[in-house]
Structures are given as structure tokens and as C-alpha cells.
Tab-separated table of C-alpha atoms in Angstrom:
chain	number	residue	atom	x	y	z
K	1	MET	CA	0.000	0.000	0.000
K	2	SER	CA	1.263	3.480	-0.778
K	3	THR	CA	2.312	5.906	1.913
K	4	THR	CA	-0.531	8.194	0.899
K	5	ALA	CA	-3.119	5.453	1.339
K	6	ALA	CA	-1.726	4.500	4.745
K	7	SER	CA	-1.562	8.098	5.944
K	8	GLN	CA	-5.297	8.610	5.418
K	9	TRP	CA	-5.740	6.863	8.769
K	10	LEU	CA	-3.425	9.270	10.598
K	11	PHE	CA	-5.161	12.073	12.453
K	12	PRO	CA	-3.915	15.324	14.001
K	13	LEU	CA	-4.102	15.588	17.765
K	14	SER	CA	-6.929	18.087	17.458
K	15	ALA	CA	-9.125	15.351	15.954
K	16	LEU	CA	-9.294	13.658	19.351
K	17	ASP	CA	-11.280	16.639	20.608
K	18	HIS	CA	-13.923	16.036	17.967
K	19	THR	CA	-14.667	12.330	18.179
K	20	PRO	CA	-18.345	11.275	18.299
K	21	SER	CA	-18.102	10.232	21.971
K	22	ALA	CA	-19.908	12.536	24.376
K	23	CYS	CA	-17.649	11.930	27.376
K	24	SER	CA	-14.585	14.004	28.184
K	25	LEU	CA	-11.382	13.266	26.274
K	26	ASP	CA	-9.552	11.938	29.318
K	27	LYS	CA	-12.467	9.580	30.026
K	28	GLU	CA	-12.563	8.433	26.410
K	29	LEU	CA	-8.827	7.725	26.338
K	30	TYR	CA	-9.104	5.891	29.641
K	31	ASP	CA	-11.892	3.697	28.249
K	32	ARG	CA	-9.999	3.147	25.020
K	33	ALA	CA	-7.068	1.846	27.051
K	34	ARG	CA	-9.411	-0.458	28.955
K	35	GLY	CA	-10.891	-1.663	25.685
K	36	VAL	CA	-7.481	-2.475	24.229
K	37	GLU	CA	-6.538	-4.266	27.449
K	38	PHE	CA	-9.674	-6.397	27.075
K	39	LEU	CA	-8.832	-6.968	23.408
K	40	PHE	CA	-5.324	-8.147	24.283
K	41	ARG	CA	-6.574	-10.544	26.936
K	42	LEU	CA	-9.209	-11.932	24.606
K	43	GLY	CA	-6.693	-12.391	21.799
K	44	SER	CA	-4.137	-13.965	24.114
K	45	SER	CA	-6.716	-16.483	25.362
K	46	LEU	CA	-7.397	-17.364	21.728
K	47	GLN	CA	-3.632	-17.728	21.209
K	48	LEU	CA	-3.527	-15.224	18.376
K	49	PRO	CA	-0.218	-13.963	16.953
K	50	THR	CA	1.053	-10.470	17.663
K	51	SER	CA	0.147	-9.334	14.142
K	52	ALA	CA	-3.525	-10.078	14.759
K	53	LEU	CA	-3.507	-8.258	18.108
K	54	CYS	CA	-1.881	-5.178	16.581
K	55	THR	CA	-4.271	-5.152	13.646
K	56	ALA	CA	-7.317	-5.500	15.905
K	57	ALA	CA	-6.104	-2.776	18.267
K	58	THR	CA	-5.509	-0.386	15.377
K	59	TRP	CA	-9.025	-1.002	14.066
K	60	PHE	CA	-10.365	-0.402	17.566
K	61	HIS	CA	-8.909	3.111	17.617
K	62	ARG	CA	-9.987	3.839	14.071
K	63	PHE	CA	-13.537	2.752	14.876
K	64	TYR	CA	-13.910	5.244	17.711
K	65	MET	CA	-12.815	8.092	15.480
K	66	ARG	CA	-16.133	7.571	13.668
K	67	TYR	CA	-18.496	6.109	16.271
K	68	SER	CA	-19.164	6.929	19.896
K	69	MET	CA	-18.281	4.879	22.937
K	70	GLU	CA	-21.752	5.468	24.300
K	71	GLU	CA	-23.365	3.781	21.304
K	72	PHE	CA	-20.929	0.882	20.952
K	73	HIS	CA	-19.472	-0.653	24.079
K	74	ARG	CA	-15.722	-1.107	24.051
K	75	GLN	CA	-15.909	-4.843	24.820
K	76	ASP	CA	-18.238	-5.552	21.880
K	77	VAL	CA	-15.976	-3.558	19.574
K	78	ALA	CA	-12.832	-5.233	20.930
K	79	ALA	CA	-14.281	-8.708	20.415
K	80	THR	CA	-15.435	-7.788	16.915
K	81	CYS	CA	-12.016	-6.420	15.973
K	82	ILE	CA	-10.463	-9.654	17.210
K	83	PHE	CA	-12.910	-11.790	15.220
K	84	LEU	CA	-12.331	-9.809	12.023
K	85	ALA	CA	-8.548	-9.904	12.523
K	86	THR	CA	-8.612	-13.699	12.723
K	87	LYS	CA	-9.952	-13.647	9.172
K	88	THR	CA	-7.566	-11.127	7.642
K	89	GLU	CA	-4.460	-12.350	9.472
K	90	GLU	CA	-5.055	-15.982	8.459
K	91	CYS	CA	-5.404	-17.257	12.006
K	92	GLY	CA	-9.101	-18.077	11.785
K	93	ARG	CA	-11.145	-18.775	14.883
K	94	LYS	CA	-14.795	-19.800	14.937
K	95	LEU	CA	-17.299	-17.186	15.982
K	96	ILE	CA	-18.580	-19.500	18.701
K	97	ASP	CA	-15.074	-19.776	20.168
K	98	VAL	CA	-14.566	-16.010	20.220
K	99	ALA	CA	-17.991	-15.527	21.787
K	100	ARG	CA	-17.351	-18.220	24.380
K	101	ILE	CA	-14.036	-16.698	25.473
K	102	TYR	CA	-15.643	-13.265	25.457
K	103	GLN	CA	-18.357	-14.486	27.805
K	104	THR	CA	-15.854	-15.947	30.260
K	105	LYS	CA	-14.134	-12.588	30.638
K	106	VAL	CA	-17.257	-10.643	31.521
K	107	PRO	CA	-18.652	-12.280	34.714
K	108	SER	CA	-17.132	-11.464	38.088
K	109	VAL	CA	-16.055	-15.086	38.509
K	110	ASN	CA	-13.774	-16.794	36.008
K	111	VAL	CA	-15.354	-19.856	34.434
K	112	ASP	CA	-14.212	-22.551	32.070
K	113	PRO	CA	-15.179	-21.726	28.455
K	114	LYS	CA	-16.251	-25.334	28.026
K	115	GLN	CA	-19.157	-24.680	30.400
K	116	PHE	CA	-20.760	-22.607	27.650
K	117	THR	CA	-22.179	-24.668	24.792
K	118	GLU	CA	-23.282	-23.488	21.378
K	119	GLU	CA	-26.855	-23.463	22.689
K	120	SER	CA	-25.939	-21.214	25.619
K	121	GLN	CA	-28.034	-18.062	25.659
K	122	GLU	CA	-25.070	-15.968	26.859
K	123	VAL	CA	-22.838	-17.183	24.053
K	124	ASN	CA	-25.577	-16.628	21.477
K	125	GLU	CA	-25.961	-13.080	22.705
K	126	ARG	CA	-22.212	-12.482	22.387
K	127	SER	CA	-22.206	-13.968	18.880
K	128	ALA	CA	-25.103	-11.757	17.819
K	129	ALA	CA	-23.392	-8.682	19.258
K	130	ILE	CA	-20.178	-9.462	17.370
K	131	LEU	CA	-21.978	-10.014	14.073
K	132	SER	CA	-24.039	-6.849	14.338
K	133	THR	CA	-21.017	-4.785	15.361
K	134	GLU	CA	-18.967	-6.295	12.532
K	135	GLU	CA	-21.241	-4.669	9.975
K	136	VAL	CA	-20.583	-1.252	11.503
K	137	LEU	CA	-16.865	-1.967	11.865
K	138	LEU	CA	-16.547	-2.833	8.180
K	139	GLU	CA	-18.262	0.420	7.288
K	140	ALA	CA	-16.055	2.389	9.670
K	141	LEU	CA	-12.932	0.863	8.128
K	142	CYS	CA	-14.213	1.402	4.571
K	143	PHE	CA	-13.228	-2.241	4.015
K	144	ASP	CA	-9.590	-1.175	4.276
K	145	PHE	CA	-7.964	-3.956	6.290
K	146	PHE	CA	-4.318	-3.098	5.692
K	147	VAL	CA	-2.397	-2.252	8.870
K	148	GLU	CA	1.296	-1.692	9.522
K	149	SER	CA	2.611	-2.112	13.051
K	150	PRO	CA	5.673	-0.797	14.898
K	151	HIS	CA	6.491	-4.400	15.792
K	152	ALA	CA	7.461	-5.144	12.200
K	153	GLU	CA	9.777	-2.125	12.262
K	154	LEU	CA	11.237	-3.278	15.581
K	155	VAL	CA	12.064	-6.735	14.224
K	156	ASP	CA	14.046	-5.037	11.465
K	157	LEU	CA	15.769	-2.763	13.969
K	158	PHE	CA	16.713	-5.680	16.202
K	159	GLU	CA	18.380	-7.417	13.276
K	160	LYS	CA	20.213	-4.377	11.961
K	161	CYS	CA	21.250	-2.684	15.206
K	162	ASP	CA	22.603	-5.668	17.126
K	163	SER	CA	20.674	-4.535	20.195
K	164	PRO	CA	20.862	-6.391	23.540
K	165	VAL	CA	18.057	-8.825	24.274
K	166	PRO	CA	16.764	-6.794	27.276
K	167	VAL	CA	16.457	-3.715	25.048
K	168	GLN	CA	14.554	-5.769	22.490
K	169	GLU	CA	12.194	-7.096	25.142
K	170	PHE	CA	11.539	-3.664	26.598
K	171	ALA	CA	10.950	-2.100	23.176
K	172	TRP	CA	8.594	-4.934	22.226
K	173	SER	CA	6.553	-4.526	25.400
K	174	LEU	CA	6.457	-0.733	25.034
K	175	ALA	CA	5.154	-1.163	21.482
K	176	HIS	CA	2.357	-3.354	22.870
K	177	ASP	CA	1.502	-0.665	25.397
K	178	SER	CA	1.496	2.011	22.706
K	179	TYR	CA	-1.828	0.563	21.522
K	180	ARG	CA	-3.380	1.563	24.825
K	181	THR	CA	-2.837	5.101	23.587
K	182	PRO	CA	-3.984	6.562	20.238
K	183	LEU	CA	-0.412	6.613	18.868
K	184	CYS	CA	-1.322	4.182	16.068
K	185	ILE	CA	-3.725	6.735	14.593
K	186	LEU	CA	-1.411	9.696	15.172
K	187	TYR	CA	1.956	8.523	13.841
K	188	PRO	CA	3.356	6.066	11.299
K	189	PRO	CA	4.869	2.828	12.632
K	190	LYS	CA	8.505	3.890	12.212
K	191	ILE	CA	7.967	6.884	14.513
K	192	ILE	CA	6.352	4.705	17.186
K	193	ALA	CA	8.991	1.992	16.830
K	194	THR	CA	11.795	4.517	17.214
K	195	ALA	CA	10.175	6.074	20.274
K	196	CYS	CA	9.806	2.642	21.878
K	197	TYR	CA	13.366	1.672	21.009
K	198	VAL	CA	14.879	4.904	22.325
K	199	LEU	CA	12.877	4.680	25.556
K	200	ALA	CA	13.829	1.011	25.954
K	201	GLN	CA	17.521	1.849	25.524
K	202	ARG	CA	17.225	4.638	28.092
K	203	ILE	CA	15.579	2.280	30.617
K	204	PHE	CA	18.255	-0.340	29.974
K	205	ASP	CA	21.133	2.161	30.337
K	206	GLY	CA	19.812	3.422	33.658
K	207	PRO	CA	19.119	6.808	35.288
K	208	ASN	CA	22.695	8.111	34.923
K	209	SER	CA	22.743	7.704	31.138
K	210	PRO	CA	22.092	10.482	28.565
K	211	SER	CA	18.635	12.005	28.502
K	212	LEU	CA	15.968	11.391	25.888
K	213	ASP	CA	16.701	14.852	24.479
K	214	ALA	CA	20.338	13.907	23.906
K	215	ARG	CA	19.491	10.572	22.353
K	216	ILE	CA	17.264	11.983	19.636
K	217	SER	CA	18.857	15.350	19.007
K	218	ALA	CA	19.504	16.228	15.386
K	219	THR	CA	23.246	15.846	15.975
K	220	SER	CA	24.705	13.107	18.126
K	221	PRO	CA	26.130	14.692	21.337
K	222	ALA	CA	28.804	12.000	21.458
K	223	SER	CA	29.889	12.290	17.831
K	224	HIS	CA	32.989	14.242	18.772
K	225	LEU	CA	34.111	11.770	21.414
K	226	PRO	CA	36.556	8.957	20.633
K	227	THR	CA	35.145	5.458	20.791
K	228	PRO	CA	37.184	2.916	22.767
K	229	PRO	CA	38.379	0.355	20.220
K	230	SER	CA	37.540	-2.592	22.446
K	231	HIS	CA	34.038	-1.540	23.411
K	232	LYS	CA	30.744	-0.875	21.723
K	233	PRO	CA	29.837	2.809	21.311
K	234	PRO	CA	28.335	4.202	24.524
K	235	SER	CA	24.871	5.696	24.595
K	236	PRO	CA	23.496	7.828	23.069
K	237	ASP	CA	25.239	6.240	20.047
K	238	ALA	CA	23.356	3.015	20.791
K	239	THR	CA	20.130	4.825	19.953
K	240	ARG	CA	21.646	7.140	17.351
K	241	VAL	CA	21.885	4.184	14.960
K	242	VAL	CA	18.099	3.984	14.995
K	243	VAL	CA	17.607	7.676	14.275
K	244	GLU	CA	20.247	7.617	11.551
K	245	ARG	CA	18.918	4.392	10.032
K	246	TYR	CA	15.593	6.017	9.178
K	247	ALA	CA	17.269	9.286	8.147
K	248	PHE	CA	14.648	11.271	10.017
K	249	ASP	CA	14.372	14.911	9.127
K	250	GLU	CA	14.127	17.565	11.833
K	251	LEU	CA	10.342	17.681	11.894
K	252	GLU	CA	10.165	13.914	12.375
K	253	LEU	CA	12.623	14.141	15.271
K	254	VAL	CA	10.248	16.569	16.937
K	255	SER	CA	7.412	14.091	16.559
K	256	ILE	CA	9.525	11.357	18.136
K	257	GLY	CA	10.239	13.544	21.109
K	258	GLY	CA	13.244	15.750	20.431
K	259	GLN	CA	13.637	19.366	19.433
K	260	HIS	CA	16.273	21.098	17.333
K	261	PRO	CA	17.129	24.785	17.881
K	262	ALA	CA	16.648	25.496	14.182
K	263	LEU	CA	12.946	24.703	14.632
K	264	ALA	CA	12.268	27.530	17.062
K	265	GLU	CA	10.605	29.717	14.442
K	266	TRP	CA	8.721	26.760	12.982
K	267	GLU	CA	7.381	25.883	16.436
K	268	LYS	CA	6.078	29.417	16.916
K	269	SER	CA	4.191	29.191	13.620
K	270	LEU	CA	2.308	26.016	14.519
K	271	THR	CA	-1.448	26.428	14.204
K	272	SER	CA	-2.403	23.048	15.679
K	273	PRO	CA	-0.863	20.979	18.492
K	274	CYS	CA	1.575	18.215	17.575
K	275	ILE	CA	1.744	15.050	19.613
K	276	ASP	CA	5.045	13.919	21.042
K	277	ALA	CA	5.215	10.123	20.918
K	278	LEU	CA	7.689	9.706	23.746
K	279	GLY	CA	5.965	12.259	25.920
K	280	LEU	CA	2.575	10.658	25.370
K	281	LEU	CA	3.889	7.219	26.292
K	282	LEU	CA	5.508	8.535	29.462
K	283	GLU	CA	2.387	10.523	30.286
K	284	PHE	CA	0.279	7.382	29.928
K	285	TYR	CA	2.562	5.419	32.234
K	286	GLY	CA	2.668	8.310	34.673
K	287	SER	CA	-1.112	8.225	35.041
K	288	GLN	CA	-1.027	4.626	36.311
K	289	ASP	CA	-1.071	3.684	39.984
K	290	ILE	CA	2.542	2.637	40.490
K	291	GLU	CA	2.345	2.838	44.273
K	292	SER	CA	0.188	-0.227	44.759
K	293	THR	CA	-1.239	-1.623	41.517
K	294	PHE	CA	1.572	-1.407	38.958
K	295	PRO	CA	4.891	-1.073	40.831
K	296	TYR	CA	6.768	-2.634	37.899
K	297	LEU	CA	6.173	0.568	35.916
K	298	ALA	CA	8.318	2.612	38.310
K	299	ASN	CA	11.435	2.412	36.102
K	300	ILE	CA	9.516	3.781	33.142
K	301	VAL	CA	7.750	6.532	35.068
K	302	ALA	CA	11.109	7.634	36.500
K	303	VAL	CA	12.416	8.530	33.024
K	304	PRO	CA	12.223	12.331	32.569
K	305	PRO	CA	10.283	13.253	29.416
K	306	PRO	CA	11.920	15.353	26.699
K	307	THR	CA	12.193	18.978	27.787
K	308	LYS	CA	11.929	20.756	24.432
K	309	THR	CA	8.837	19.301	22.856
K	310	THR	CA	6.114	21.090	21.011
K	311	PRO	CA	3.448	22.271	23.498
K	312	ARG	CA	0.288	20.147	23.649
K	313	PRO	CA	-2.550	19.629	26.095
K	314	ARG	CA	-2.209	16.907	28.707
K	315	LEU	CA	-4.137	13.820	27.624
K	316	TYR	CA	-3.778	11.442	30.570
K	317	VAL	CA	-4.585	11.959	34.229
K	318	PRO	CA	-4.892	9.398	37.035
K	319	ALA	CA	-8.148	7.472	36.880
K	320	THR	CA	-9.231	8.958	40.200
K	321	GLN	CA	-9.099	12.441	38.661
K	322	ILE	CA	-11.228	11.711	35.622
K	323	ASN	CA	-14.229	13.969	35.976
K	324	ALA	CA	-16.860	11.764	34.372
K	325	PRO	CA	-19.316	9.149	35.610
K	326	PRO	CA	-18.479	5.516	34.813
K	327	GLN	CA	-19.682	4.374	31.426
K	328	SER	CA	-22.857	2.348	31.733
K	329	ILE	CA	-22.440	-1.375	31.151
K	330	THR	CA	-25.074	-2.817	28.875
K	331	ASN	CA	-23.512	-6.113	27.937
K	332	GLY	CA	-23.179	-8.046	31.161
K	333	GLY	CA	-20.982	-5.949	33.419
K	334	PRO	CA	-17.291	-5.155	33.555
K	335	SER	CA	-14.532	-7.702	33.447
K	336	PRO	CA	-12.962	-8.408	36.834
K	337	SER	CA	-9.518	-7.570	35.485
K	338	ASP	CA	-10.520	-4.823	33.071
K	339	SER	CA	-7.595	-2.683	34.145
K	340	LEU	CA	-4.403	-1.389	32.637
K	341	GLY	CA	-2.151	-4.274	33.553
K	342	ARG	CA	0.999	-5.687	32.080
K	343	THR	CA	1.190	-6.460	28.399
K	344	PRO	CA	0.694	-9.996	27.090
K	345	ASN	CA	3.749	-12.236	26.901
K	346	SER	CA	6.070	-11.114	24.146
K	347	THR	CA	5.948	-13.454	21.168
K	348	HIS	CA	9.281	-11.995	20.114
K	349	GLY	CA	11.251	-13.123	23.122
K	350	GLY	CA	8.788	-15.433	24.860
K	351	HIS	CA	8.180	-13.296	27.920
K	352	SER	CA	7.622	-9.738	29.006
K	353	PRO	CA	10.803	-7.922	30.054
K	354	ASP	CA	11.994	-7.886	33.631
K	355	PRO	CA	10.921	-4.525	35.062
K	356	THR	CA	14.371	-3.992	36.619
K	357	PRO	CA	17.165	-4.765	34.160
K	358	ALA	CA	20.540	-5.499	35.674
K	359	SER	CA	22.222	-2.634	33.858
K	360	SER	CA	19.963	-0.056	35.467
K	361	GLN	CA	20.620	-1.501	38.888
K	362	ASN	CA	24.347	-0.948	38.411
K	363	ALA	CA	24.008	2.480	36.872
């Protein structure tokens, strides 16, 4: 597919303020993240490949740019995106199986999917909801099923950049989490992949390593320093290879998270806000409850965001600060674990990365 055709699904940040949903933007983004979490858990239970999960999650975000969350519940849409992705990604699953797994994730008590037969009223209701929502989803997507993911870009980066396994695992998991945000409808995959890779390298290198600003500046801060002949180049050169590989121009570096002094006048002339991929990721993580619920995110939250990014409104706030009533549940009640937990196991490396890499402990 041409770049032009793919870019028709990329929206400016301002478009998020004009979605059909009636709730506040922070509430909508919170519910989108919950919907993608449900989608991931459903897809993982069906043992779907990463490509299917990424495709379904992208469709999920595209759908809610055209239809409201009040009219179509996130769990119905998530299940429908999963079912459609099993067709397009050649990993077919029967509708009854998707509906059965869907049903098991809604009640407050986990049950064995085998307890629900094809004649089960609950499963029939889930099947009907998926089929009816599929018609709307196809219309929303304009029957355009093509999706590119940052994971494909990361696989290429891993091969070309000779990156350490922990960095690969962190970048892979961060790319999964990026779907809990609207990044996939705001930036092309190479921008998201680079942001995830740079952030992963920073987490791996530890708190005393170069900042995100230094790593993605237009000119490598360490380019004038001699490289020890018996050692690999120190950071930020470890992440510079990614920036240089894609030959990003200055405007693209801004979108990743950096800022070049030559863009000062350009920044002043901006008429619409521009999202910062790294800043949005860190803002999303920062809104999570790391004190008690998600302590493993502490290393990520501790990373200072880029300091010279293009100004934009804050998109994520802690769930307790969202000034909106809970969305009504019309399809059986919320899932007991419908929260923003850890990503599914990485199919790249077989497991999610350790939240505390050894290198950061020694930094």
C-alpha cells in the first residue's frame, strides 16, 4: 500500500477533541485503554499472533474516530475487531469460540469456556453482538484492512542494530503498550517503533545515562568523542543508529520527542498541536497507579520526558481524577480484570521484560 493510502488513517491531535463520543477526552482515552486491554486478553486467550492483536487494536482506535463509545461498548468492539482480525491475518477462529471466550471474561467469577455450549443463551448473545457490530466496523474501516505495526519495524531494527536482548524485550513490550494510547492513529509505525526503542535503551542504560533529548537530538552529542576500540559505542550512540537508520528529518525528530534549535521559528508558527510520541507514552505510564497496583512501571515513570517538545494539552490523568461518571455497562458488566495491567507475553522473546534490568541496577 502506498504511503498516501496508509496516511489517510493518521489524524492530528486536534481530531481527538472532535470524536463522536460525548464523554470528556480523558475519560474516552481511559476507556480506550481499557478496551485495548480487554482486546489483548481476549486475543491472548485465543492464542492469536502479535500481528492479529496489533491489527485488531488499530481497528479499535480507528472505529472510535467515527463512532461513539456510548453507542458501541468497548468490549463488543474489541471482540469484533479480534474476530475480524482472525480472518484477515489468516489465524481463523470460529465465531462460537470467540464468543465463548468473550463471555468468560465478563462475569465477576472466572469460568471454564467449556461450560458454555453453542446453545448457551449468553454465548448466542455475544455472537449476535459481534456479528451486528462487525457490519458497523466494516463500514467504519471502509473495508480497508491493511495495517502496519511498529512491531514489524522493531524486528528489522533488532536485526540491523545488534541490540541487547533486554532492550529488544523492553521495546517490544512498550510497542504493545502504545496501543493503549492513540499513537497508532497519530503517527506512522517507524515513529512509534523509534520512540519505543529509544525509551527502551534509556531504561536499559539506567538513570545516569544520557537524557531522551540527547538521544534523539539532530546531531549526536557523542559524535565528537573517541570510541574505545575494544568496546561498543556508549549511549546515546546506541540509539543514534536507529535515528540515523531512518534518516529522520528535523520535523520527524520533533514528533519522536526531540527538538532542534533550528525549529524555534517553525514551532512558533504552529497552528495546531503536535503530539510527542515519547511524551505521550511517558504521560500514559505516569497516570497509572505505580504505588500499589503497577509497581513494575516505576522504572519507566522515573524517566524524565523530553524537555523541548512542542506544546500540547495533557491527555492522561490518574483514573481517580477523571471527571466523568463511569460508562454504563449494557452487555453483562465489567470484566474483573478490566484494568491497565501488564502487556501480554512477548511473542518476540517469549516473555515480558523484567521490570528492573541489571544494567539499570548498576548504573
